[in-house]
Tab-separated table of C-alpha atoms in Angstrom:
chain	number	residue	atom	x	y	z
A	1	MET	CA	13.768	-18.459	-51.568
A	2	ALA	CA	9.886	-18.830	-51.404
A	3	ASN	CA	8.475	-20.727	-48.687
A	4	THR	CA	5.859	-23.454	-49.308
A	5	LYS	CA	2.850	-20.783	-48.437
A	6	GLU	CA	4.345	-18.244	-51.130
A	7	TRP	CA	4.616	-20.733	-53.859
A	8	LYS	CA	1.476	-21.844	-53.757
A	9	THR	CA	0.151	-17.735	-54.092
A	10	LEU	CA	2.369	-17.448	-56.720
A	11	LEU	CA	0.786	-20.153	-58.725
A	12	ASN	CA	-2.558	-18.657	-58.467
A	13	ILE	CA	-1.576	-15.907	-59.251
A	14	VAL	CA	0.830	-15.711	-62.280
A	15	PRO	CA	-1.220	-14.895	-65.233
A	16	MET	CA	1.041	-17.649	-67.219
A	17	PRO	CA	0.197	-21.196	-67.646
A	18	ALA	CA	2.396	-22.886	-64.206
A	19	PHE	CA	2.513	-25.623	-62.742
A	20	ALA	CA	4.358	-27.106	-59.433
A	21	VAL	CA	6.303	-29.926	-59.157
A	22	GLU	CA	7.653	-31.592	-55.815
A	23	GLN	CA	10.046	-35.245	-56.358
A	24	GLY	CA	9.526	-35.228	-60.360
A	25	VAL	CA	5.396	-35.211	-60.127
A	26	VAL	CA	3.593	-32.413	-60.731
A	27	ILE	CA	1.875	-31.251	-57.287
A	28	GLY	CA	0.005	-28.564	-58.401
A	29	VAL	CA	-1.050	-26.167	-61.597
A	30	ASN	CA	-2.930	-23.511	-61.805
A	31	ARG	CA	-5.817	-22.428	-64.258
A	32	GLU	CA	-3.791	-21.709	-67.820
A	33	SER	CA	-2.020	-25.324	-67.183
A	34	LEU	CA	-5.687	-27.100	-66.867
A	35	LYS	CA	-6.626	-25.432	-70.122
A	36	ALA	CA	-3.095	-26.483	-71.361
A	37	ASN	CA	-3.141	-29.986	-70.696
A	38	LEU	CA	-0.626	-30.826	-67.778
A	39	PRO	CA	-2.629	-32.515	-65.341
A	40	VAL	CA	-1.357	-33.511	-61.150
A	41	GLY	CA	0.586	-36.775	-61.199
A	42	SER	CA	2.258	-36.505	-65.012
A	43	GLN	CA	6.244	-37.259	-64.346
A	44	VAL	CA	8.411	-33.973	-65.212
A	45	LYS	CA	10.614	-36.603	-66.878
A	46	HIS	CA	8.445	-37.349	-69.620
A	47	LEU	CA	7.659	-33.825	-70.504
A	48	LEU	CA	11.295	-32.743	-70.487
A	49	LEU	CA	13.049	-32.359	-74.560
A	50	ASN	CA	15.673	-30.029	-73.149
A	51	GLY	CA	17.990	-29.534	-69.672
A	52	GLY	CA	17.178	-32.408	-68.429
A	53	GLN	CA	20.684	-33.276	-67.582
A	54	GLU	CA	21.093	-29.280	-65.509
A	55	TYR	CA	17.053	-29.972	-63.954
A	56	GLU	CA	18.708	-33.448	-62.463
A	57	THR	CA	21.668	-31.972	-60.976
A	58	MET	CA	20.353	-28.549	-59.438
A	59	GLU	CA	20.109	-28.073	-56.712
A	60	GLU	CA	18.840	-23.972	-56.215
A	61	GLY	CA	18.395	-21.609	-58.443
A	62	SER	CA	16.618	-20.860	-61.391
A	63	LEU	CA	16.694	-22.119	-64.981
A	64	CYS	CA	15.305	-22.080	-68.455
A	65	LEU	CA	14.466	-25.318	-70.218
A	66	THR	CA	12.160	-27.074	-72.982
A	67	ILE	CA	9.400	-28.955	-71.992
A	68	SER	CA	6.821	-30.744	-74.588
A	69	VAL	CA	2.953	-29.616	-74.008
A	70	GLY	CA	0.094	-30.832	-75.641
A	71	GLY	CA	3.132	-32.684	-77.926
A	72	CYS	CA	4.409	-29.097	-79.314
A	73	PRO	CA	8.264	-28.115	-77.258
A	74	GLN	CA	7.597	-25.249	-74.991
A	75	GLU	CA	9.946	-22.900	-73.434
A	76	ALA	CA	9.675	-22.152	-69.488
A	77	ALA	CA	10.852	-20.813	-66.421
A	78	MET	CA	12.040	-23.056	-63.614
A	79	CYS	CA	12.782	-22.176	-60.197
A	80	ARG	CA	13.675	-24.057	-56.649
A	81	PHE	CA	12.158	-22.967	-53.026
A	82	LYS	CA	14.158	-24.349	-50.600
A	83	ASP	CA	11.782	-26.882	-49.335
A	84	ASN	CA	12.774	-28.884	-52.661
A	85	ILE	CA	9.287	-27.413	-54.249
A	86	ASP	CA	10.168	-26.488	-58.064
A	87	LEU	CA	8.200	-24.159	-59.869
A	88	PHE	CA	7.499	-23.487	-63.772
A	89	LEU	CA	6.353	-21.283	-65.710
A	90	LEU	CA	5.034	-21.702	-69.356
A	91	ASP	CA	5.555	-18.407	-71.808
A	92	GLN	CA	2.479	-16.994	-72.551
A	93	GLU	CA	0.890	-16.596	-75.771
A	94	ILE	CA	-0.827	-13.274	-74.390
A	95	LYS	CA	2.213	-10.778	-74.107
A	96	ARG	CA	3.252	-11.661	-78.230
A	97	GLU	CA	1.415	-8.082	-79.061
A	98	ASN	CA	3.699	-6.437	-76.169
A	99	PHE	CA	6.467	-7.316	-77.802
A	100	ARG	CA	5.665	-6.892	-81.290
A	101	MET	CA	4.980	-3.271	-80.476
A	102	MET	CA	8.432	-3.150	-78.388
A	103	ALA	CA	10.638	-4.505	-82.094
A	104	LEU	CA	8.833	-1.956	-83.843
A	105	ALA	CA	9.165	0.451	-81.770
A	106	ALA	CA	12.804	-0.651	-82.039
A	107	GLN	CA	13.223	-0.362	-85.958
A	108	LYS	CA	11.176	3.138	-85.802
A	109	LEU	CA	14.631	4.114	-82.948
A	110	ARG	CA	17.142	2.287	-84.740
A	111	GLU	CA	17.722	4.484	-88.336
A	112	PRO	CA	17.486	8.023	-86.293
A	113	LEU	CA	20.068	6.212	-83.373
A	114	ASN	CA	22.542	5.242	-86.373
A	115	THR	CA	22.219	8.946	-87.524
A	116	ILE	CA	23.464	10.501	-84.339
A	117	MET	CA	25.926	8.519	-83.856
A	118	GLY	CA	27.387	8.365	-87.656
A	119	ALA	CA	26.197	12.289	-87.463
A	120	MET	CA	28.956	11.706	-84.023
A	121	ASP	CA	31.723	10.587	-85.122
A	122	HIS	CA	32.298	13.085	-88.549
A	123	LEU	CA	31.577	16.135	-86.076
A	124	LEU	CA	34.240	15.173	-82.749
A	125	PRO	CA	37.114	15.662	-85.323
A	126	GLU	CA	36.406	19.058	-85.568
A	127	LEU	CA	36.210	19.851	-81.870
A	128	ASN	CA	39.114	21.162	-80.267
A	129	LEU	CA	38.795	19.398	-76.988
A	130	ASP	CA	42.386	20.308	-76.079
A	131	GLU	CA	41.637	24.028	-76.441
A	132	ALA	CA	38.195	23.395	-74.416
A	133	PRO	CA	38.754	20.499	-71.849
A	134	PHE	CA	36.352	20.393	-69.938
A	135	LEU	CA	34.169	19.780	-72.958
A	136	GLN	CA	36.142	16.183	-72.588
A	137	ASN	CA	33.122	15.304	-70.134
A	138	ASP	CA	30.404	16.120	-71.859
A	139	VAL	CA	31.007	14.774	-75.249
A	140	ALA	CA	32.098	11.140	-73.327
A	141	CYS	CA	28.587	11.901	-71.397
A	142	ILE	CA	27.192	12.000	-74.362
A	143	ASN	CA	28.924	9.042	-75.924
A	144	ARG	CA	28.122	6.382	-73.774
A	145	ALA	CA	24.317	7.397	-74.032
A	146	ALA	CA	24.196	6.568	-77.155
A	147	TYR	CA	25.399	3.101	-76.717
A	148	GLN	CA	23.419	2.613	-74.280
A	149	ILE	CA	20.522	3.364	-75.682
A	150	LEU	CA	21.848	1.714	-79.133
A	151	ARG	CA	22.036	-1.032	-76.975
A	152	LEU	CA	18.920	-1.114	-75.239
A	153	VAL	CA	17.439	-0.486	-79.010
A	154	GLY	CA	18.754	-4.421	-79.610
A	155	ASN	CA	17.227	-5.803	-77.041
A	156	MET	CA	13.697	-4.479	-77.749
A	157	SER	CA	14.018	-5.953	-81.116
A	158	ASP	CA	15.074	-8.960	-80.273
A	159	ALA	CA	11.863	-9.714	-78.801
A	160	ALA	CA	10.787	-10.142	-81.987
A	161	GLY	CA	13.603	-13.023	-82.737
A	162	TYR	CA	12.781	-14.839	-79.213
A	163	LEU	CA	8.685	-14.736	-80.639
A	164	SER	CA	9.217	-16.404	-84.212
A	165	LYS	CA	11.990	-18.232	-83.095
A	166	GLU	CA	14.483	-17.315	-85.532
A	167	ASN	CA	17.064	-20.393	-86.481
A	168	ALA	CA	20.573	-19.512	-85.114
A	169	ASN	CA	23.569	-18.697	-88.221
A	170	ARG	CA	25.332	-22.049	-86.252
A	171	GLU	CA	29.143	-22.407	-87.555
A	172	LYS	CA	31.737	-24.857	-86.365
A	173	THR	CA	33.622	-23.498	-84.167
A	174	GLU	CA	36.417	-23.936	-81.658
A	175	VAL	CA	34.778	-22.934	-78.503
A	176	GLY	CA	37.934	-22.580	-76.362
A	177	SER	CA	39.679	-19.992	-78.931
A	178	PHE	CA	36.084	-17.720	-78.930
A	179	PHE	CA	35.406	-17.597	-75.750
A	180	GLU	CA	39.176	-16.894	-75.006
A	181	GLN	CA	39.014	-13.985	-77.326
A	182	ILE	CA	35.537	-12.788	-75.827
A	183	PHE	CA	36.843	-12.362	-72.239
A	184	GLU	CA	40.740	-11.201	-73.707
A	185	LYS	CA	38.695	-7.805	-74.668
A	186	ALA	CA	36.287	-7.942	-72.031
A	187	THR	CA	38.673	-8.570	-69.310
A	188	MET	CA	41.437	-5.204	-70.217
A	189	LEU	CA	38.210	-2.680	-69.926
A	190	ILE	CA	36.898	-4.114	-66.885
A	191	GLU	CA	39.712	-4.420	-65.517
A	192	ARG	CA	40.357	-0.709	-65.416
A	193	LYS	CA	37.304	-0.575	-63.068
A	194	LYS	CA	38.679	-2.059	-61.252
A	195	ILE	CA	37.550	-5.734	-61.186
A	196	LYS	CA	39.125	-8.628	-61.303
A	197	VAL	CA	38.344	-11.392	-63.820
A	198	THR	CA	40.088	-14.932	-64.309
A	199	PHE	CA	39.028	-16.893	-67.374
A	200	LYS	CA	39.840	-21.172	-67.560
A	201	SER	CA	39.100	-22.500	-70.550
A	202	LEU	CA	38.781	-25.977	-71.697
A	203	ALA	CA	41.931	-28.034	-71.397
A	204	HIS	CA	41.705	-29.772	-74.783
A	205	ASP	CA	39.463	-28.894	-77.995
A	206	VAL	CA	36.340	-28.991	-78.640
A	207	VAL	CA	34.368	-28.129	-81.227
A	208	CYS	CA	30.713	-27.518	-81.269
A	209	TYR	CA	27.824	-25.473	-84.008
A	210	ILE	CA	27.657	-21.765	-82.510
A	211	ASP	CA	26.479	-18.470	-83.885
A	212	ARG	CA	29.247	-16.457	-82.931
A	213	GLN	CA	26.710	-13.280	-82.710
A	214	LYS	CA	24.570	-14.610	-80.295
A	215	MET	CA	26.497	-16.352	-78.542
A	216	GLU	CA	29.046	-13.340	-77.655
A	217	ARG	CA	25.855	-10.891	-77.307
A	218	ALA	CA	25.165	-13.681	-74.482
A	219	VAL	CA	28.717	-13.876	-72.949
A	220	TYR	CA	28.502	-10.358	-72.624
A	221	ASN	CA	24.826	-9.714	-71.004
A	222	LEU	CA	25.649	-12.401	-68.380
A	223	LEU	CA	29.397	-10.414	-67.510
A	224	ALA	CA	27.198	-7.186	-67.626
A	225	ASN	CA	25.042	-8.478	-64.747
A	226	ALA	CA	27.835	-10.016	-63.098
A	227	LEU	CA	29.501	-6.165	-62.781
A	228	ARG	CA	26.190	-4.826	-61.239
A	229	PHE	CA	26.760	-6.761	-58.584
A	230	THR	CA	30.453	-6.730	-57.993
A	231	PRO	CA	32.109	-4.107	-56.138
A	232	GLU	CA	35.619	-2.341	-57.260
A	233	GLY	CA	38.249	-4.350	-56.277
A	234	GLY	CA	35.870	-7.263	-56.458
A	235	THR	CA	36.536	-10.320	-58.461
A	236	ILE	CA	34.553	-12.181	-61.386
A	237	ARG	CA	35.547	-16.219	-62.133
A	238	CYS	CA	34.493	-17.405	-65.117
A	239	TRP	CA	35.266	-20.876	-66.448
A	240	LEU	CA	34.754	-23.519	-69.521
A	241	THR	CA	33.709	-27.534	-68.496
A	242	ALA	CA	32.264	-29.551	-70.731
A	243	ASP	CA	31.186	-33.152	-70.915
A	244	ARG	CA	30.117	-35.367	-73.790
A	245	LYS	CA	26.924	-34.087	-74.507
A	246	GLN	CA	27.898	-29.834	-73.534
A	247	VAL	CA	30.289	-27.104	-73.240
A	248	MET	CA	29.043	-24.971	-69.612
A	249	LEU	CA	30.381	-21.541	-69.378
A	250	HIS	CA	30.655	-20.398	-65.965
A	251	ILE	CA	30.121	-16.918	-64.532
A	252	HIS	CA	30.757	-16.329	-60.847
A	253	ASP	CA	30.565	-13.069	-59.166
A	254	PHE	CA	31.213	-12.279	-55.767
A	255	GLY	CA	28.660	-9.611	-55.676
A	256	GLU	CA	26.235	-9.092	-52.963
A	257	GLY	CA	23.590	-12.100	-54.643
A	258	LEU	CA	20.316	-11.494	-55.731
A	259	ALA	CA	17.117	-10.412	-53.803
A	260	ASP	CA	14.808	-13.220	-52.544
A	261	GLU	CA	11.989	-11.472	-54.021
A	262	VAL	CA	13.877	-11.484	-57.892
A	263	ARG	CA	15.299	-14.228	-58.002
A	264	ASP	CA	11.479	-16.030	-57.830
A	265	THR	CA	11.257	-14.398	-61.145
A	266	LEU	CA	13.967	-14.332	-62.320
A	267	PHE	CA	13.510	-14.837	-66.323
A	268	THR	CA	9.929	-13.384	-66.535
A	269	ARG	CA	10.667	-10.075	-65.138
A	270	TYR	CA	9.870	-9.238	-68.129
A	271	LEU	CA	6.700	-9.881	-67.883
A	272	ARG	CA	6.208	-7.463	-64.054
A	273	GLU	CA	4.200	-4.122	-63.879
A	274	PRO	CA	6.624	-0.751	-64.171
A	275	ALA	CA	7.744	-0.464	-60.063
A	276	ILE	CA	10.279	1.154	-58.082
A	277	GLU	CA	13.089	-0.901	-57.765
A	278	ASP	CA	16.930	-1.320	-57.606
A	279	ASN	CA	17.814	-0.268	-61.563
A	280	ARG	CA	20.876	-2.794	-61.447
A	281	TYR	CA	18.504	-5.589	-62.362
A	282	GLY	CA	16.830	-3.828	-65.326
A	283	LEU	CA	13.918	-4.330	-67.613
A	284	GLY	CA	14.426	-8.111	-67.731
A	285	LEU	CA	15.081	-8.339	-71.547
A	286	GLY	CA	18.941	-8.466	-71.452
A	287	LEU	CA	18.093	-12.406	-69.671
A	288	LEU	CA	14.920	-12.643	-72.615
A	289	LEU	CA	18.030	-12.965	-74.897
A	290	VAL	CA	20.353	-14.763	-72.895
A	291	ARG	CA	17.493	-17.673	-72.329
A	292	GLN	CA	16.424	-17.065	-76.472
A	293	ILE	CA	20.422	-18.208	-77.364
A	294	ALA	CA	21.257	-21.115	-74.952
A	295	SER	CA	17.556	-22.490	-76.556
A	296	LEU	CA	18.782	-22.274	-80.171
A	297	HIS	CA	21.476	-23.841	-79.474
A	298	GLY	CA	19.934	-26.858	-77.740
A	299	GLY	CA	21.117	-25.667	-74.084
A	300	THR	CA	19.923	-24.089	-70.895
A	301	ILE	CA	20.600	-20.937	-68.324
A	302	LEU	CA	21.082	-21.355	-65.107
A	303	ILE	CA	21.211	-18.854	-61.919
A	304	ARG	CA	22.163	-19.921	-58.711
A	305	PRO	CA	23.408	-18.709	-55.288
A	306	ASP	CA	26.619	-19.626	-54.031
A	307	GLN	CA	28.134	-18.677	-51.087
A	308	GLU	CA	29.558	-15.775	-52.263
A	309	GLY	CA	27.658	-14.081	-55.164
A	310	THR	CA	26.117	-15.500	-57.755
A	311	VAL	CA	27.534	-18.359	-60.654
A	312	ALA	CA	25.167	-18.087	-63.898
A	313	VAL	CA	25.583	-21.627	-66.337
A	314	LEU	CA	24.940	-20.751	-69.983
A	315	SER	CA	25.391	-24.426	-71.671
A	316	MET	CA	25.369	-25.713	-75.832
A	317	GLU	CA	25.396	-28.755	-76.916
A	318	ARG	CA	27.721	-31.066	-79.029
A	319	LYS	CA	26.861	-32.399	-81.558
A	320	GLU	CA	27.053	-32.203	-85.827
A	321	LEU	CA	24.064	-30.728	-86.975
A	322	GLU	CA	21.692	-32.900	-89.134
A	323	HIS	CA	20.833	-29.760	-91.848
A	324	SER	CA	23.784	-27.066	-91.632
A	325	GLY	CA	22.385	-24.679	-93.509
A	326	LEU	CA	24.941	-22.448	-92.738
A	327	ARG	CA	25.580	-18.906	-94.455
A	328	SER	CA	29.016	-16.828	-94.615
A	329	PRO	CA	29.689	-14.917	-91.560
A	330	VAL	CA	30.039	-11.897	-93.811
A	331	MET	CA	26.848	-12.925	-95.212
A	332	GLU	CA	25.134	-11.904	-91.340
A	333	MET	CA	24.666	-8.425	-91.051
A	334	ASP	CA	26.450	-6.612	-87.734
A	335	TYR	CA	24.026	-6.725	-85.352
A	336	ALA	CA	25.787	-3.499	-83.737
A	337	GLY	CA	25.670	-1.845	-86.992
A	338	GLY	CA	29.667	-1.881	-87.103
A	339	TRP	CA	30.080	-0.529	-83.210
A	340	ASP	CA	32.690	-1.670	-80.911
A	341	HIS	CA	30.245	-4.777	-78.885
A	342	SER	CA	32.003	-4.954	-76.150
A	343	LEU	CA	31.546	-1.193	-75.751
A	344	LEU	CA	28.385	-1.718	-76.688
A	345	GLU	CA	27.060	-4.854	-74.457
A	346	LEU	CA	29.091	-3.034	-71.333
A	347	SER	CA	27.974	0.637	-72.148
A	348	GLY	CA	25.627	0.068	-68.728
A	349	GLU	CA	28.696	-0.650	-66.109
A	350	LEU	CA	31.429	0.957	-67.671
A	351	PRO	CA	33.204	4.517	-66.284
A	352	ILE	CA	32.504	7.378	-68.385
A	353	SER	CA	35.851	7.482	-69.370
A	354	PHE	CA	36.077	5.252	-71.233
A	355	TYR	CA	33.780	7.136	-74.058
A	356	SER	CA	35.909	9.589	-74.505
A	357	PHE	CA	36.649	11.148	-78.701
A	358	GLY	CA	39.527	9.520	-79.287
A	359	ARG	CA	40.330	6.225	-77.141
A	360	ASP	CA	41.262	3.721	-78.824
A	361	TRP	CA	40.838	0.502	-77.087
């Protein structure tokens, strides 16, 4: 993580409202934060609307939470430096038009992409791959590429939801069984890549109100991130914990860990200028999606370094909803358009062979 000199420099150059905190007190703000009435000397605990528990107990890493700015809720990303200085970066209004354009482009891309994938589904059975086995790999490459594009288009489209603070379609769900089903399918796929995945559920049933499709996407995004940094023969350990207020999903990869220059702006990488870098970090839209989903569920996302690898902790609230507003699951459109969710969300990490025609996972 950065040192004191670096956080002061970063505070002054970031284009969004930002402020620094030491021992719970705001010690520095940039020009944009002054416009938002965040004076030096403010007690940060009085600003926190969501994520206070995680903030108080974290030792190092990056955390997404909700704070009050001028009496209005505001999403923020926070990173902790080695000298226990916390830097808060607030979402900025200036980027909204970028997200709208991204969502519009995704909308225009989705229809022809679905047409291509549908046509492939009809054409592939007509190919006699037994007589032309050399085509098998080419077909798998095309199939996987289509899944990868569809996943990217989905992430681009969801940027609009991030802006509009769209409501979650939350249903009463026993979370242990829900997550077990996700990890059962994911484990079957990932372990064929010679990476071991373990999952430990809760010792007793716990019920939360969650949007099942959104939460599934959040889990797959975190798993995909863990896969990118886990070498063949490695392990990803996943488990659930709970207290009276929250349920937490932990995903621990034992890979090489995140680069220092990435940790400090982990949740705002979608704002960066294009640059040549390690392509495992992607566009940053996946973590944007995860932090949106966590916020919709009254929770947060914390990513911290460990002695070995990296740990991601996704939390969600435990409470009865005052206004259910719940719809039947059949009324919600499948975000994957009917395509296999796990093959879609892990398409950037799974081997080409998984996308061979005729495979039934």
